[in-house]
mmCIF file of C-alpha atoms in Angstrom:
data_model
loop_
_atom_site.group_PDB
_atom_site.id
_atom_site.type_symbol
_atom_site.label_atom_id
_atom_site.label_comp_id
_atom_site.label_asym_id
_atom_site.label_seq_id
_atom_site.Cartn_x
_atom_site.Cartn_y
_atom_site.Cartn_z
ATOM 1 C CA MET A 1 -3.970 -17.502 -32.807
ATOM 2 C CA ALA A 2 -5.059 -14.425 -34.762
ATOM 3 C CA GLU A 3 -8.479 -14.487 -33.140
ATOM 4 C CA GLY A 4 -6.781 -14.554 -29.636
ATOM 5 C CA ASP A 5 -4.574 -11.593 -30.558
ATOM 6 C CA ASN A 6 -7.583 -9.626 -31.806
ATOM 7 C CA ARG A 7 -9.479 -10.377 -28.583
ATOM 8 C CA SER A 8 -6.469 -9.337 -26.529
ATOM 9 C CA SER A 9 -6.062 -6.070 -28.582
ATOM 10 C CA ASN A 10 -9.822 -5.313 -28.176
ATOM 11 C CA LEU A 11 -9.633 -5.903 -24.435
ATOM 12 C CA LEU A 12 -6.531 -3.701 -24.180
ATOM 13 C CA ALA A 13 -8.318 -0.954 -26.148
ATOM 14 C CA ALA A 14 -11.363 -1.219 -23.887
ATOM 15 C CA GLU A 15 -9.331 -1.065 -20.678
ATOM 16 C CA THR A 16 -7.412 1.869 -22.025
ATOM 17 C CA ALA A 17 -10.570 3.756 -22.999
ATOM 18 C CA SER A 18 -12.022 3.037 -19.555
ATOM 19 C CA LEU A 19 -8.838 4.423 -17.837
ATOM 20 C CA GLU A 20 -8.848 7.472 -20.070
ATOM 21 C CA GLU A 21 -12.350 8.226 -18.952
ATOM 22 C CA GLN A 22 -11.450 7.780 -15.265
ATOM 23 C CA LEU A 23 -8.344 9.934 -15.528
ATOM 24 C CA GLN A 24 -9.761 12.653 -17.861
ATOM 25 C CA GLY A 25 -9.557 15.212 -15.089
ATOM 26 C CA TRP A 26 -5.957 14.490 -14.500
ATOM 27 C CA GLY A 27 -5.007 14.758 -18.184
ATOM 28 C CA GLU A 28 -3.129 18.062 -18.049
ATOM 29 C CA VAL A 29 -1.199 17.062 -14.897
ATOM 30 C CA MET A 30 -0.325 13.701 -16.378
ATOM 31 C CA LEU A 31 1.016 15.319 -19.563
ATOM 32 C CA ILE A 32 3.253 17.594 -17.552
ATOM 33 C CA ALA A 33 4.435 14.772 -15.247
ATOM 34 C CA ASP A 34 5.168 12.689 -18.358
ATOM 35 C CA LYS A 35 7.434 15.450 -19.816
ATOM 36 C CA ILE A 36 9.256 15.706 -16.502
ATOM 37 C CA LEU A 37 9.691 11.950 -15.988
ATOM 38 C CA ARG A 38 10.975 11.477 -19.499
ATOM 39 C CA TRP A 39 13.495 14.349 -19.146
ATOM 40 C CA GLU A 40 12.370 16.540 -22.017
ATOM 41 C CA ARG A 41 14.668 19.253 -20.555
ATOM 42 C CA ALA A 42 18.134 18.861 -19.125
ATOM 43 C CA TRP A 43 17.223 20.337 -15.719
ATOM 44 C CA PHE A 44 14.326 17.994 -15.086
ATOM 45 C CA PRO A 45 16.330 15.128 -13.501
ATOM 46 C CA PRO A 46 18.125 17.327 -10.890
ATOM 47 C CA ALA A 47 14.725 18.992 -10.202
ATOM 48 C CA VAL A 48 13.106 15.598 -9.494
ATOM 49 C CA VAL A 49 15.950 14.609 -7.214
ATOM 50 C CA GLY A 50 15.798 18.009 -5.410
ATOM 51 C CA VAL A 51 12.038 17.833 -4.832
ATOM 52 C CA VAL A 52 12.244 14.246 -3.557
ATOM 53 C CA SER A 53 15.164 15.157 -1.283
ATOM 54 C CA LEU A 54 13.322 18.147 0.146
ATOM 55 C CA VAL A 55 10.179 16.008 0.877
ATOM 56 C CA PHE A 56 12.281 13.338 2.576
ATOM 57 C CA LEU A 57 14.260 15.966 4.558
ATOM 58 C CA LEU A 58 10.948 17.333 5.727
ATOM 59 C CA ILE A 59 9.782 13.925 6.786
ATOM 60 C CA TYR A 60 13.067 13.302 8.595
ATOM 61 C CA TYR A 61 12.807 16.644 10.395
ATOM 62 C CA LEU A 62 9.191 16.094 11.451
ATOM 63 C CA ASP A 63 9.726 12.442 12.281
ATOM 64 C CA PRO A 64 6.098 11.412 12.186
ATOM 65 C CA SER A 65 4.848 8.113 13.482
ATOM 66 C CA VAL A 66 3.893 5.452 10.960
ATOM 67 C CA LEU A 67 0.190 6.067 11.530
ATOM 68 C CA SER A 68 0.534 9.806 11.174
ATOM 69 C CA GLY A 69 2.617 9.427 8.014
ATOM 70 C CA ILE A 70 0.164 7.105 6.370
ATOM 71 C CA SER A 71 -2.817 9.322 7.429
ATOM 72 C CA CYS A 72 -1.147 12.468 6.005
ATOM 73 C CA PHE A 73 -0.242 10.708 2.796
ATOM 74 C CA VAL A 74 -3.792 9.353 2.214
ATOM 75 C CA MET A 75 -5.154 12.807 3.163
ATOM 76 C CA PHE A 76 -2.962 14.355 0.492
ATOM 77 C CA LEU A 77 -4.102 11.842 -2.094
ATOM 78 C CA CYS A 78 -7.777 12.575 -1.218
ATOM 79 C CA LEU A 79 -7.265 16.273 -1.572
ATOM 80 C CA ALA A 80 -5.441 15.892 -4.890
ATOM 81 C CA ASP A 81 -8.163 13.535 -6.144
ATOM 82 C CA TYR A 82 -10.819 16.180 -5.306
ATOM 83 C CA LEU A 83 -9.034 19.380 -6.260
ATOM 84 C CA VAL A 84 -6.999 18.472 -9.365
ATOM 85 C CA PRO A 85 -9.987 17.639 -11.627
ATOM 86 C CA ILE A 86 -11.563 20.975 -10.572
ATOM 87 C CA LEU A 87 -8.470 23.257 -10.767
ATOM 88 C CA ALA A 88 -6.575 21.731 -13.685
ATOM 89 C CA PRO A 89 -8.930 22.726 -16.508
ATOM 90 C CA ARG A 90 -9.051 26.282 -15.149
ATOM 91 C CA ILE A 91 -5.344 26.491 -14.974
ATOM 92 C CA PHE A 92 -4.264 24.683 -18.113
ATOM 93 C CA GLY A 93 -7.352 25.019 -20.251
ATOM 94 C CA SER A 94 -8.299 21.482 -21.366
ATOM 95 C CA ASN A 95 -10.353 22.936 -24.262
ATOM 96 C CA LYS A 96 -7.026 23.947 -25.916
ATOM 97 C CA TRP A 97 -5.820 20.307 -26.184
ATOM 98 C CA THR A 98 -4.187 19.453 -29.474
ATOM 99 C CA THR A 99 -4.426 16.175 -31.313
ATOM 100 C CA GLU A 100 -0.858 15.440 -30.349
ATOM 101 C CA GLN A 101 -1.625 15.953 -26.635
ATOM 102 C CA GLN A 102 -4.686 13.745 -26.831
ATOM 103 C CA GLN A 103 -2.564 11.014 -28.578
ATOM 104 C CA ARG A 104 0.113 11.263 -25.878
ATOM 105 C CA PHE A 105 -2.559 10.986 -23.145
ATOM 106 C CA HIS A 106 -3.867 7.842 -24.872
ATOM 107 C CA GLU A 107 -0.290 6.416 -24.952
ATOM 108 C CA ILE A 108 0.239 7.120 -21.287
ATOM 109 C CA CYS A 109 -3.017 5.398 -20.314
ATOM 110 C CA SER A 110 -2.207 2.447 -22.671
ATOM 111 C CA ASN A 111 1.201 2.067 -21.030
ATOM 112 C CA LEU A 112 -0.428 2.182 -17.496
ATOM 113 C CA VAL A 113 -2.753 -0.624 -18.576
ATOM 114 C CA LYS A 114 0.138 -2.647 -19.938
ATOM 115 C CA THR A 115 2.156 -2.173 -16.695
ATOM 116 C CA ARG A 116 -0.899 -3.234 -14.637
ATOM 117 C CA ARG A 117 -1.241 -6.308 -16.943
ATOM 118 C CA ARG A 118 2.476 -7.203 -16.433
ATOM 119 C CA ALA A 119 2.167 -6.926 -12.677
ATOM 120 C CA VAL A 120 -0.941 -9.203 -12.668
ATOM 121 C CA GLY A 121 0.936 -11.574 -14.991
ATOM 122 C CA TRP A 122 3.911 -11.791 -12.606
ATOM 123 C CA TRP A 123 1.569 -12.327 -9.661
ATOM 124 C CA ARG A 124 -0.137 -15.198 -11.481
ATOM 125 C CA ARG A 125 3.175 -16.696 -12.421
ATOM 126 C CA LEU A 126 4.112 -16.660 -8.823
ATOM 127 C CA PHE A 127 1.026 -18.668 -7.804
ATOM 128 C CA THR A 128 1.575 -20.971 -10.803
ATOM 129 C CA LEU A 129 5.137 -21.620 -9.559
ATOM 130 C CA LYS A 130 3.683 -22.250 -6.036
ATOM 131 C CA GLU A 131 1.311 -24.930 -7.437
ATOM 132 C CA GLU A 132 3.751 -26.595 -9.933
ATOM 133 C CA LYS A 133 7.028 -26.299 -8.007
ATOM 134 C CA PRO A 134 6.235 -25.629 -4.285
ATOM 135 C CA LYS A 135 9.826 -26.291 -3.058
ATOM 136 C CA MET A 136 11.379 -23.851 -5.516
ATOM 137 C CA TYR A 137 8.668 -21.358 -4.658
ATOM 138 C CA PHE A 138 9.241 -21.459 -0.919
ATOM 139 C CA MET A 139 13.061 -21.482 -1.369
ATOM 140 C CA THR A 140 12.949 -18.479 -3.657
ATOM 141 C CA MET A 141 10.526 -16.572 -1.372
ATOM 142 C CA ILE A 142 12.573 -17.320 1.729
ATOM 143 C CA VAL A 143 15.850 -16.350 0.196
ATOM 144 C CA SER A 144 14.438 -13.197 -1.362
ATOM 145 C CA LEU A 145 12.604 -12.013 1.725
ATOM 146 C CA ALA A 146 15.732 -12.823 3.876
ATOM 147 C CA ALA A 147 17.848 -10.680 1.595
ATOM 148 C CA VAL A 148 15.364 -7.790 1.712
ATOM 149 C CA ALA A 149 15.242 -8.099 5.543
ATOM 150 C CA TRP A 150 19.043 -8.013 5.701
ATOM 151 C CA ILE A 151 19.195 -4.961 3.482
ATOM 152 C CA GLY A 152 16.495 -3.273 5.623
ATOM 153 C CA GLN A 153 18.477 -4.051 8.749
ATOM 154 C CA GLN A 154 21.653 -2.531 7.234
ATOM 155 C CA VAL A 155 20.201 0.616 5.783
ATOM 156 C CA HIS A 156 17.969 3.184 7.509
ATOM 157 C CA ASN A 157 14.295 2.709 6.490
ATOM 158 C CA LEU A 158 13.754 6.350 5.490
ATOM 159 C CA PHE A 159 16.975 6.467 3.411
ATOM 160 C CA LEU A 160 16.193 3.151 1.737
ATOM 161 C CA THR A 161 12.698 4.446 0.877
ATOM 162 C CA TYR A 162 14.280 7.672 -0.435
ATOM 163 C CA LEU A 163 16.648 5.647 -2.760
ATOM 164 C CA ILE A 164 13.691 3.489 -3.990
ATOM 165 C CA VAL A 165 11.414 6.445 -4.681
ATOM 166 C CA THR A 166 14.177 8.396 -6.436
ATOM 167 C CA PHE A 167 15.104 5.442 -8.634
ATOM 168 C CA LEU A 168 11.504 4.819 -9.622
ATOM 169 C CA LEU A 169 10.896 8.478 -10.524
ATOM 170 C CA LEU A 170 14.151 8.522 -12.598
ATOM 171 C CA LEU A 171 13.435 5.154 -14.239
ATOM 172 C CA PRO A 172 11.245 6.405 -17.105
ATOM 173 C CA GLY A 173 13.934 8.941 -18.090
ATOM 174 C CA LEU A 174 16.618 6.431 -17.832
ATOM 175 C CA ASN A 175 14.692 4.119 -20.178
ATOM 176 C CA GLN A 176 13.751 6.948 -22.548
ATOM 177 C CA HIS A 177 17.406 8.004 -23.003
ATOM 178 C CA GLY A 178 18.669 4.496 -23.293
ATOM 179 C CA ILE A 179 20.929 4.692 -20.248
ATOM 180 C CA ILE A 180 19.712 1.446 -18.691
ATOM 181 C CA SER A 181 20.023 -0.549 -21.948
ATOM 182 C CA LYS A 182 23.459 0.881 -22.470
ATOM 183 C CA TYR A 183 24.800 -0.270 -19.140
ATOM 184 C CA ILE A 184 22.997 -3.642 -19.405
ATOM 185 C CA GLY A 185 24.748 -4.063 -22.790
ATOM 186 C CA MET A 186 28.098 -3.173 -21.235
ATOM 187 C CA ALA A 187 27.493 -5.674 -18.401
ATOM 188 C CA LYS A 188 26.580 -8.421 -20.935
ATOM 189 C CA ARG A 189 29.762 -7.766 -22.985
ATOM 190 C CA GLU A 190 31.912 -7.945 -19.825
ATOM 191 C CA ILE A 191 30.211 -11.209 -18.719
ATOM 192 C CA ASN A 192 30.723 -12.710 -22.190
ATOM 193 C CA LYS A 193 34.412 -11.735 -22.122
ATOM 194 C CA LEU A 194 34.853 -13.389 -18.696
ATOM 195 C CA LEU A 195 33.134 -16.583 -19.985
ATOM 196 C CA LYS A 196 35.253 -16.663 -23.113
ATOM 197 C CA GLN A 197 38.470 -16.218 -20.986
ATOM 198 C CA LYS A 198 37.297 -19.026 -18.700
ATOM 199 C CA GLU A 199 36.696 -21.341 -21.699
ATOM 200 C CA LYS A 200 40.107 -20.601 -23.096
ATOM 201 C CA LYS A 201 41.773 -21.439 -19.756
ATOM 202 C CA ASN A 202 39.819 -24.720 -19.572
ATOM 203 C CA GLU A 203 41.010 -25.627 -23.011
#
C-alpha cells in the first residue's frame, strides 16, 4: 500500500514538474488570475462578473455564426499562446519572482494536474459502469441528457453559456471563502430536520 502511494506521489510530482515547464511562460499571468479567481480583494468578484457580462453582450450584439465564433475564439487562444510568453516577462519581470510566488505557481500546477486526474477518473468510472451495469449506465445517460436538452430548450443558449461561464469563474472564490460548504451544510441540516420530522410522524 505504501509503495503504491509513493509511486502515485512520484507520478504526481513528475506530472506537476512537466506542467510547470510547459506553463513557465504563463507564470505571471497565472498568478494574477489566481489572485482574481480566489477573491483576494473585495472588488474582484464584481469585476469578473462585469468583464464576463461585457464579453457576452459583445457576442450578443455581433451575433456571429457558430463557425465564426469558434474561429475567433481559437484565433484568440493562438495569439495569447504566442504573445503571452513573450510579453509577460517584459511586463512583470519574471526574474523578480520570490520563493512564495514560485511555491504558489507550483501549487497551481499541482491543482491543475489533480483536477485533470479527477476528470480522467470520472471518465473511467463512466466506462466501468457501462461495462458492469449497462442498463443503469444507459438509463442514467438518457435521463441526464434529456434533462440537459430540456434546460437548453427552455433557456437561451447564449444566456445559459453566460451563466455556466460566470459560475465556473466564481467557483474558486466560492470554495476559497467557504461559501459553498456553508450552504451545503445548511442544506444537509434542513434535510436532516425533515427526515427526523418524518420519522416522528411515522412513530
